[in-house]
Tab-separated table of C-alpha atoms and ligand atoms in Angstrom:
chain	number	residue	atom	x	y	z
A	1	MET	CA	-11.384	-2.180	22.940
A	2	LYS	CA	-11.407	-5.801	22.786
A	3	ARG	CA	-8.854	-7.472	25.530
A	4	ILE	CA	-7.842	-11.184	24.741
A	5	GLN	CA	-5.764	-13.055	27.546
A	6	VAL	CA	-3.072	-15.369	26.488
A	7	ASN	CA	-2.485	-18.203	28.767
A	8	THR	CA	1.035	-18.595	27.926
A	9	LYS	CA	4.472	-18.476	30.441
A	10	PRO	CA	4.424	-15.341	30.796
A	11	SER	CA	0.762	-14.709	30.501
A	12	TYR	CA	-0.400	-11.367	28.360
A	13	GLU	CA	-2.785	-9.014	27.104
A	14	VAL	CA	-3.753	-8.511	23.539
A	15	LEU	CA	-5.624	-5.057	23.044
A	16	ILE	CA	-7.319	-4.538	19.959
A	17	GLY	CA	-9.311	-1.335	18.848
A	18	PRO	CA	-8.717	2.163	17.489
A	19	GLY	CA	-6.633	4.472	19.097
A	20	VAL	CA	-4.832	1.599	21.254
A	21	LEU	CA	-1.202	3.541	20.292
A	22	SER	CA	-2.339	6.562	21.654
A	23	GLU	CA	-3.259	4.762	25.388
A	24	SER	CA	-0.115	2.558	25.348
A	25	GLY	CA	1.840	4.550	27.359
A	26	ALA	CA	-0.640	4.361	30.479
A	27	TYR	CA	-1.409	0.680	29.658
A	28	LEU	CA	2.480	-0.380	29.821
A	29	LYS	CA	2.789	2.143	33.166
A	30	GLY	CA	0.597	-0.470	34.655
A	31	LEU	CA	3.107	-3.352	33.543
A	32	PHE	CA	6.861	-1.729	33.791
A	33	PRO	CA	6.472	1.313	35.933
A	34	ASP	CA	9.961	1.947	36.401
A	35	SER	CA	11.514	0.639	32.689
A	36	ARG	CA	13.218	2.152	29.990
A	37	LEU	CA	11.849	1.589	26.743
A	38	ALA	CA	13.527	1.545	23.261
A	39	VAL	CA	11.323	1.405	20.139
A	40	ILE	CA	12.415	-0.364	16.985
A	41	THR	CA	10.592	0.563	13.725
A	42	ASP	CA	11.041	0.579	10.172
A	43	SER	CA	11.226	3.713	7.627
A	44	THR	CA	7.723	3.224	6.366
A	45	VAL	CA	6.376	2.998	9.690
A	46	ALA	CA	8.261	5.797	11.870
A	47	PRO	CA	6.851	9.001	9.843
A	48	LEU	CA	3.222	7.429	10.196
A	49	TYR	CA	3.068	6.148	13.709
A	50	LEU	CA	6.068	6.672	15.952
A	51	GLU	CA	5.543	10.169	17.184
A	52	THR	CA	1.825	8.709	18.386
A	53	ALA	CA	3.531	6.260	20.184
A	54	ARG	CA	6.413	8.402	21.744
A	55	GLU	CA	4.238	10.808	22.746
A	56	SER	CA	1.792	8.510	24.658
A	57	LEU	CA	4.985	6.844	25.764
A	58	THR	CA	7.238	9.936	27.323
A	59	ALA	CA	3.782	11.310	28.463
A	60	ALA	CA	3.252	8.387	30.896
A	61	GLY	CA	6.518	9.429	32.004
A	62	TYR	CA	8.817	6.825	30.352
A	63	THR	CA	12.375	7.535	28.998
A	64	VAL	CA	12.189	6.731	25.370
A	65	SER	CA	14.779	5.575	22.648
A	66	THR	CA	13.949	4.702	18.983
A	67	HIS	CA	15.727	2.881	16.397
A	68	VAL	CA	14.620	2.734	12.595
A	69	PHE	CA	15.423	0.308	10.424
A	70	PRO	CA	14.753	0.432	6.005
A	71	ALA	CA	11.801	-1.413	5.560
A	72	GLY	CA	11.281	-4.552	3.636
A	73	GLU	CA	11.309	-8.316	4.221
A	74	ALA	CA	15.251	-7.878	2.478
A	75	SER	CA	16.013	-6.112	5.970
A	76	LYS	CA	15.187	-9.222	7.816
A	77	ASN	CA	18.654	-10.043	8.284
A	78	PHE	CA	21.890	-10.394	10.333
A	79	VAL	CA	23.387	-6.899	9.348
A	80	THR	CA	19.698	-5.441	10.357
A	81	LEU	CA	20.012	-7.297	13.513
A	82	SER	CA	23.119	-6.495	14.627
A	83	GLY	CA	22.173	-2.808	14.389
A	84	ILE	CA	19.265	-3.238	16.310
A	85	LEU	CA	21.699	-5.124	19.466
A	86	GLU	CA	24.102	-2.686	19.108
A	87	PHE	CA	21.439	0.047	19.228
A	88	LEU	CA	20.084	-1.337	22.636
A	89	ALA	CA	23.608	-1.741	24.090
A	90	SER	CA	24.188	1.731	23.188
A	91	VAL	CA	21.200	3.078	25.092
A	92	PRO	CA	22.072	1.119	27.122
A	93	LEU	CA	18.951	-1.497	27.859
A	94	THR	CA	19.083	-3.254	30.988
A	95	ARG	CA	17.642	-6.623	32.314
A	96	THR	CA	14.550	-4.796	33.576
A	97	ASP	CA	13.711	-2.640	30.474
A	98	CYS	CA	11.794	-3.467	27.626
A	99	LEU	CA	12.079	-3.127	23.958
A	100	ILE	CA	8.896	-2.198	21.822
A	101	ALA	CA	8.080	-3.751	18.104
A	102	LEU	CA	6.527	-1.125	16.208
A	103	GLY	CA	5.442	-2.274	12.706
A	104	GLY	CA	4.671	-5.516	10.741
A	105	GLY	CA	5.741	-8.748	10.299
A	106	VAL	CA	9.298	-7.852	9.818
A	107	ALA	CA	9.797	-5.371	12.739
A	108	GLY	CA	7.925	-7.805	15.102
A	109	ASP	CA	9.876	-11.115	13.922
A	110	MET	CA	13.590	-9.046	14.029
A	111	ALA	CA	12.542	-6.945	16.924
A	112	GLY	CA	11.360	-9.879	18.719
A	113	PHE	CA	14.645	-11.742	17.945
A	114	ALA	CA	16.588	-8.980	19.264
A	115	ALA	CA	14.707	-8.880	22.447
A	116	ALA	CA	15.064	-12.871	22.519
A	117	CYS	CA	19.388	-12.729	22.337
A	118	TYR	CA	20.011	-9.286	23.896
A	119	LEU	CA	21.247	-10.035	27.523
A	120	ARG	CA	20.348	-13.587	26.947
A	121	GLY	CA	16.436	-12.180	26.585
A	122	ILE	CA	14.696	-8.979	27.867
A	123	ARG	CA	10.731	-8.481	27.867
A	124	TYR	CA	9.088	-6.655	24.452
A	125	VAL	CA	5.818	-5.375	23.617
A	126	GLN	CA	4.605	-5.925	20.375
A	127	MET	CA	2.759	-3.008	18.396
A	128	PRO	CA	1.028	-4.476	15.108
A	129	THR	CA	0.431	-2.060	12.499
A	130	THR	CA	-0.495	-4.639	9.778
A	131	LEU	CA	-3.499	-6.585	9.343
A	132	LEU	CA	-1.097	-9.617	8.941
A	133	SER	CA	0.950	-8.886	12.092
A	134	ALA	CA	-2.399	-8.012	14.238
A	135	VAL	CA	-4.158	-11.416	13.198
A	136	ASP	CA	-0.946	-13.667	13.352
A	137	SER	CA	2.709	-12.671	13.754
A	138	SER	CA	2.435	-10.126	16.872
A	139	VAL	CA	0.964	-13.285	18.774
A	140	GLY	CA	2.491	-16.263	19.780
A	141	GLY	CA	5.974	-15.314	20.755
A	142	LYS	CA	7.520	-16.735	17.026
A	143	THR	CA	10.634	-14.403	16.654
A	144	ALA	CA	13.143	-14.500	13.534
A	145	ILE	CA	15.280	-13.414	10.669
A	146	ASP	CA	15.840	-14.830	7.234
A	147	LEU	CA	19.265	-16.745	6.299
A	148	LYS	CA	20.244	-17.081	2.590
A	149	ALA	CA	18.906	-20.294	2.550
A	150	GLY	CA	15.488	-19.600	3.243
A	151	LYS	CA	13.171	-17.265	5.573
A	152	ASN	CA	12.581	-17.787	9.316
A	153	LEU	CA	15.594	-20.117	9.460
A	154	ALA	CA	17.396	-18.578	12.803
A	155	GLY	CA	15.152	-17.676	15.469
A	156	ALA	CA	13.776	-18.186	18.804
A	157	PHE	CA	10.294	-18.556	20.644
A	158	LEU	CA	9.492	-15.788	22.962
A	159	GLN	CA	6.049	-14.673	23.918
A	160	PRO	CA	5.816	-10.572	24.312
A	161	SER	CA	4.737	-9.191	27.612
A	162	ALA	CA	1.846	-7.381	25.673
A	163	VAL	CA	0.330	-6.986	22.087
A	164	LEU	CA	-1.019	-3.532	21.646
A	165	CYS	CA	-3.019	-3.313	18.269
A	166	ASP	CA	-4.328	0.054	17.198
A	167	THR	CA	-6.898	-0.598	14.323
A	168	ASP	CA	-6.578	2.894	13.307
A	169	CYS	CA	-3.309	1.760	11.436
A	170	LEU	CA	-5.036	-0.254	9.021
A	171	ARG	CA	-6.547	2.626	7.837
A	172	SER	CA	-3.035	3.960	5.813
A	173	LEU	CA	-2.577	0.152	4.588
A	174	PRO	CA	-2.327	-0.159	0.692
A	175	PRO	CA	-4.676	-2.589	-0.470
A	176	GLU	CA	-2.474	-4.921	-1.363
A	177	VAL	CA	-0.850	-5.030	2.019
A	178	PHE	CA	-4.448	-5.335	3.582
A	179	ALA	CA	-4.787	-8.374	1.558
A	180	ASP	CA	-1.542	-10.274	2.940
A	181	GLY	CA	-3.288	-10.109	6.069
A	182	ALA	CA	-6.907	-10.990	5.162
A	183	ALA	CA	-5.126	-14.274	3.564
A	184	GLU	CA	-3.954	-15.130	7.107
A	185	ALA	CA	-7.200	-14.292	8.553
A	186	VAL	CA	-9.085	-16.652	6.036
A	187	LYS	CA	-6.871	-19.251	6.695
A	188	THR	CA	-7.742	-18.499	10.758
A	189	GLY	CA	-11.365	-18.969	9.394
A	190	VAL	CA	-10.925	-22.182	7.602
A	191	LEU	CA	-9.133	-23.560	11.072
A	192	CYS	CA	-11.197	-22.075	13.444
A	193	ASP	CA	-15.302	-22.689	12.403
A	194	GLU	CA	-18.301	-21.874	10.207
A	195	SER	CA	-19.122	-18.611	12.393
A	196	LEU	CA	-15.495	-17.048	12.096
A	197	PHE	CA	-15.614	-18.427	8.272
A	198	ALA	CA	-18.910	-16.657	8.066
A	199	LEU	CA	-16.941	-12.993	8.792
A	200	PHE	CA	-15.463	-13.506	5.334
A	201	GLU	CA	-18.188	-14.204	3.465
A	202	ASP	CA	-20.285	-11.707	4.668
A	203	GLY	CA	-17.454	-8.761	4.194
A	204	SER	CA	-17.316	-7.952	8.009
A	205	LEU	CA	-13.317	-8.084	7.428
A	206	THR	CA	-13.795	-4.657	5.802
A	207	VAL	CA	-16.745	-3.027	8.083
A	208	ASN	CA	-15.693	-4.414	11.309
A	209	PRO	CA	-11.757	-5.478	11.088
A	210	ALA	CA	-11.281	-5.390	15.029
A	211	GLU	CA	-13.925	-7.918	15.591
A	212	VAL	CA	-12.512	-10.158	13.065
A	213	ILE	CA	-8.838	-9.419	14.631
A	214	ALA	CA	-9.868	-10.144	17.656
A	215	ARG	CA	-11.811	-13.259	16.830
A	216	CYS	CA	-8.320	-14.522	15.121
A	217	VAL	CA	-6.250	-13.578	17.705
A	218	ALA	CA	-9.100	-15.285	20.258
A	219	TYR	CA	-8.369	-19.010	18.050
A	220	LYS	CA	-4.575	-18.577	17.776
A	221	ALA	CA	-4.233	-17.793	21.437
A	222	GLY	CA	-5.657	-21.468	22.255
A	223	VAL	CA	-3.574	-23.109	19.944
A	224	VAL	CA	-0.396	-21.481	21.172
A	225	GLU	CA	-1.485	-22.049	24.863
A	226	ARG	CA	-2.135	-25.410	24.296
A	227	ASP	CA	1.232	-25.958	22.066
A	228	GLU	CA	3.694	-23.067	22.624
A	229	ARG	CA	6.538	-24.725	20.901
A	230	GLU	CA	4.837	-26.014	17.712
A	231	GLN	CA	5.273	-29.634	18.624
A	232	GLY	CA	1.613	-30.456	17.305
A	233	GLU	CA	-1.340	-28.695	16.691
A	234	ARG	CA	0.012	-25.549	16.440
A	235	LYS	CA	1.593	-26.713	13.032
A	236	LEU	CA	-2.148	-26.226	11.786
A	237	LEU	CA	-1.464	-22.783	11.672
A	238	ASN	CA	0.959	-23.404	8.620
A	239	LEU	CA	-2.693	-24.458	6.645
A	240	GLY	CA	-1.427	-23.211	3.022
A	241	HIS	CA	2.008	-22.459	3.702
A	242	THR	CA	4.247	-25.215	2.651
A	243	ILE	CA	2.807	-24.470	-0.939
A	244	GLY	CA	2.996	-20.641	-0.233
A	245	HIS	CA	6.431	-20.822	0.740
A	246	ALA	CA	7.398	-22.611	-2.506
A	247	ILE	CA	5.220	-20.024	-4.568
A	248	GLU	CA	7.198	-17.147	-2.602
A	249	LYS	CA	10.724	-18.859	-3.187
A	250	CYS	CA	9.865	-19.443	-7.258
A	251	SER	CA	9.300	-15.797	-7.219
A	252	GLY	CA	12.506	-14.914	-5.491
A	253	TYR	CA	10.066	-13.474	-2.921
A	254	ARG	CA	8.766	-10.998	-5.445
A	255	ILE	CA	5.026	-12.468	-4.255
A	256	PRO	CA	4.453	-11.458	-0.615
A	257	HIS	CA	3.923	-13.743	2.058
A	258	GLY	CA	-0.137	-13.421	2.253
A	259	HIS	CA	-0.744	-13.499	-1.839
A	260	ALA	CA	1.738	-16.944	-1.763
A	261	VAL	CA	-0.081	-18.382	1.133
A	262	ALA	CA	-4.069	-17.596	-0.587
A	263	ALA	CA	-2.687	-19.568	-3.605
A	264	GLY	CA	-1.248	-22.006	-1.446
A	265	LEU	CA	-4.410	-22.330	0.432
A	266	ALA	CA	-6.603	-22.681	-2.428
A	267	ILE	CA	-4.517	-25.087	-3.922
A	268	MET	CA	-4.763	-27.348	-1.067
A	269	ALA	CA	-7.951	-27.011	-0.768
A	270	ARG	CA	-9.327	-27.979	-4.218
A	271	SER	CA	-6.279	-31.000	-3.881
A	272	ALA	CA	-8.117	-32.489	-0.790
A	273	GLU	CA	-11.817	-31.994	-2.200
A	274	ARG	CA	-10.528	-33.554	-5.454
A	275	GLN	CA	-8.931	-36.538	-3.559
A	276	GLY	CA	-11.920	-37.028	-1.629
A	277	MET	CA	-10.195	-36.033	1.856
A	278	THR	CA	-12.893	-33.097	2.266
A	279	GLU	CA	-16.205	-34.532	4.419
A	280	GLU	CA	-18.531	-31.324	2.369
A	281	PRO	CA	-17.303	-29.027	-0.496
A	282	ILE	CA	-15.091	-26.177	0.476
A	283	ALA	CA	-13.040	-24.939	-1.831
A	284	ASP	CA	-15.433	-22.678	-4.128
A	285	ARG	CA	-16.376	-21.011	-0.588
A	286	ILE	CA	-12.576	-20.755	0.377
A	287	CYS	CA	-11.304	-19.094	-3.102
A	288	ALA	CA	-14.671	-16.905	-3.048
A	289	CYS	CA	-13.326	-15.604	0.080
A	290	LEU	CA	-9.942	-14.971	-1.173
A	291	LYS	CA	-10.986	-13.441	-4.256
A	292	ALA	CA	-13.256	-10.880	-2.635
A	293	GLN	CA	-9.905	-9.786	-1.315
A	294	ASN	CA	-8.277	-9.567	-4.459
A	295	LEU	CA	-5.793	-12.680	-3.682
A	296	PRO	CA	-4.429	-14.994	-5.869
A	297	VAL	CA	-6.240	-18.633	-6.105
A	298	VAL	CA	-3.727	-19.908	-8.710
A	299	THR	CA	0.003	-19.248	-9.605
A	300	GLU	CA	1.838	-19.424	-12.815
A	301	TYR	CA	4.651	-21.658	-11.483
A	302	PRO	CA	4.434	-25.134	-12.457
A	303	PRO	CA	3.561	-28.373	-9.953
A	304	ASP	CA	7.277	-29.856	-10.585
A	305	MET	CA	9.087	-26.798	-9.526
A	306	LEU	CA	6.846	-26.287	-6.453
A	307	ALA	CA	6.920	-29.770	-5.515
A	308	GLU	CA	10.956	-29.465	-5.274
A	309	ALA	CA	10.548	-25.783	-3.573
A	310	ALA	CA	8.220	-27.358	-1.284
A	311	GLY	CA	10.405	-30.345	-0.450
A	312	ALA	CA	13.155	-27.887	1.057
A	313	ASP	CA	10.525	-26.419	3.468
A	314	LYS	CA	11.977	-26.296	6.970
A	315	LYS	CA	8.894	-28.434	8.183
A	316	ARG	CA	10.285	-31.751	6.294
A	317	SER	CA	11.634	-33.968	8.667
A	318	GLY	CA	13.612	-36.828	6.741
A	319	ASP	CA	11.969	-38.053	3.717
A	320	GLU	CA	8.471	-37.026	5.603
A	321	ILE	CA	6.858	-33.633	5.559
A	322	THR	CA	3.918	-32.698	7.117
A	323	ILE	CA	0.874	-31.370	5.284
A	324	ILE	CA	-2.425	-29.676	6.637
A	325	VAL	CA	-5.771	-31.146	4.918
A	326	PRO	CA	-8.746	-29.059	5.492
A	327	ARG	CA	-11.836	-31.767	5.848
A	328	LYS	CA	-14.332	-28.973	6.300
A	329	ILE	CA	-14.600	-25.794	7.393
A	330	GLY	CA	-13.748	-25.778	11.236
A	331	ARG	CA	-11.676	-29.236	10.795
A	332	CYS	CA	-8.116	-29.737	9.318
A	333	ALA	CA	-5.469	-32.558	10.057
A	334	LEU	CA	-2.090	-32.775	10.010
A	335	GLU	CA	-0.810	-35.498	7.348
A	336	LYS	CA	2.505	-37.097	7.107
A	337	ILE	CA	3.251	-37.372	3.409
A	338	PRO	CA	6.464	-38.815	2.011
A	339	VAL	CA	8.503	-35.687	0.080
A	340	SER	CA	7.743	-37.294	-3.012
A	341	GLY	CA	4.062	-37.383	-2.644
A	342	LEU	CA	4.398	-33.726	-2.775
A	343	LEU	CA	3.910	-33.372	-6.105
A	344	PHE	CA	0.844	-35.536	-6.781
A	345	THR	CA	-0.767	-33.111	-4.126
A	346	ILE	CA	0.256	-29.973	-5.794
A	347	ARG	CA	-1.086	-31.208	-9.256
A	348	ALA	CA	-4.495	-32.438	-7.903
A	349	GLY	CA	-5.377	-28.920	-6.736
A	350	TRP	CA	-2.701	-26.722	-9.107
A	351	ARG	CA	-5.864	-25.975	-11.904
A	352	GLU	CA	-8.597	-24.176	-10.645
A	353	ASN	CA	-10.897	-26.020	-12.818
B	401	LIG	N1	2.220	-17.872	12.444
B	401	LIG	C1	1.887	-19.311	12.813
B	401	LIG	C2	2.223	-19.557	13.902
B	401	LIG	O1	2.686	-18.533	14.673
B	401	LIG	O2	2.618	-20.558	14.838
């Protein structure tokens, strides 16, 4: 099992490896010896992993309450949040108790936000079951729900007390859901360095996901430690996301996040390279890694439609927007551009050849 320390306030460990769910009770007993636990999960994950988690937690002596909400991004709203909060109050969970988010990005973001709101903040633990939540969303304390105007528009920063990532859960993922996480992982490789990026070029993600997840988490932990509230460096983690979010929005959220980010990353890499902003050729290498995971590197939505959608992104401030420009593998830069410049940026990288 791999262990990574995230030195935020509070600091916490990320445990990654096979069988972690079965060991979760014994591990948490060391952190919260006398707490009551409430597990929040969704209708896809509950039949697969809720019993394993509950058995381990009750075997460690915990009283465990559970709440299951309907799976899917459409659930990430005030109605589901209110259901979770009412459930926590009915248990009742107190300030010394702990909430557990079992599932993918939706369960983690929403249960994390419930933990941030309930009694003005209680502790919570992330148990990611998808690759996307393992490499990205379970670490770093971003919690949120969606509003009609867009994704993740209401939320809070609250670091978890632990992240327990059982890599056995990845085996049940449909290929397209695994690919969603692969997009965030490849993004991390572009940001981090050649040695992590090489793990996507040599196929390690499929052969040894625990190693790749651990390397991605270690990189993200460092960024979050230096910039917990996304005032500067953490913005780099949004590489490919401005165009990616625009693709998601143009599709009416039919295209899943990771697939949209993959196309956004590819467009951004080609755009940077064609504008002479890169220090070496990178677009073909990035696109090859994405294609190897059956991820898209183009989009059907035209540049003007994407530019309009991207201009409404929550990362816009006034008439400017910060884009993340890949310069080489392991070096990306934040660039403020006028919102009116988005169309040029997207057009430059939109076509594959
Ligand atoms: N998913 C990007 C971040 O946590 O900042």
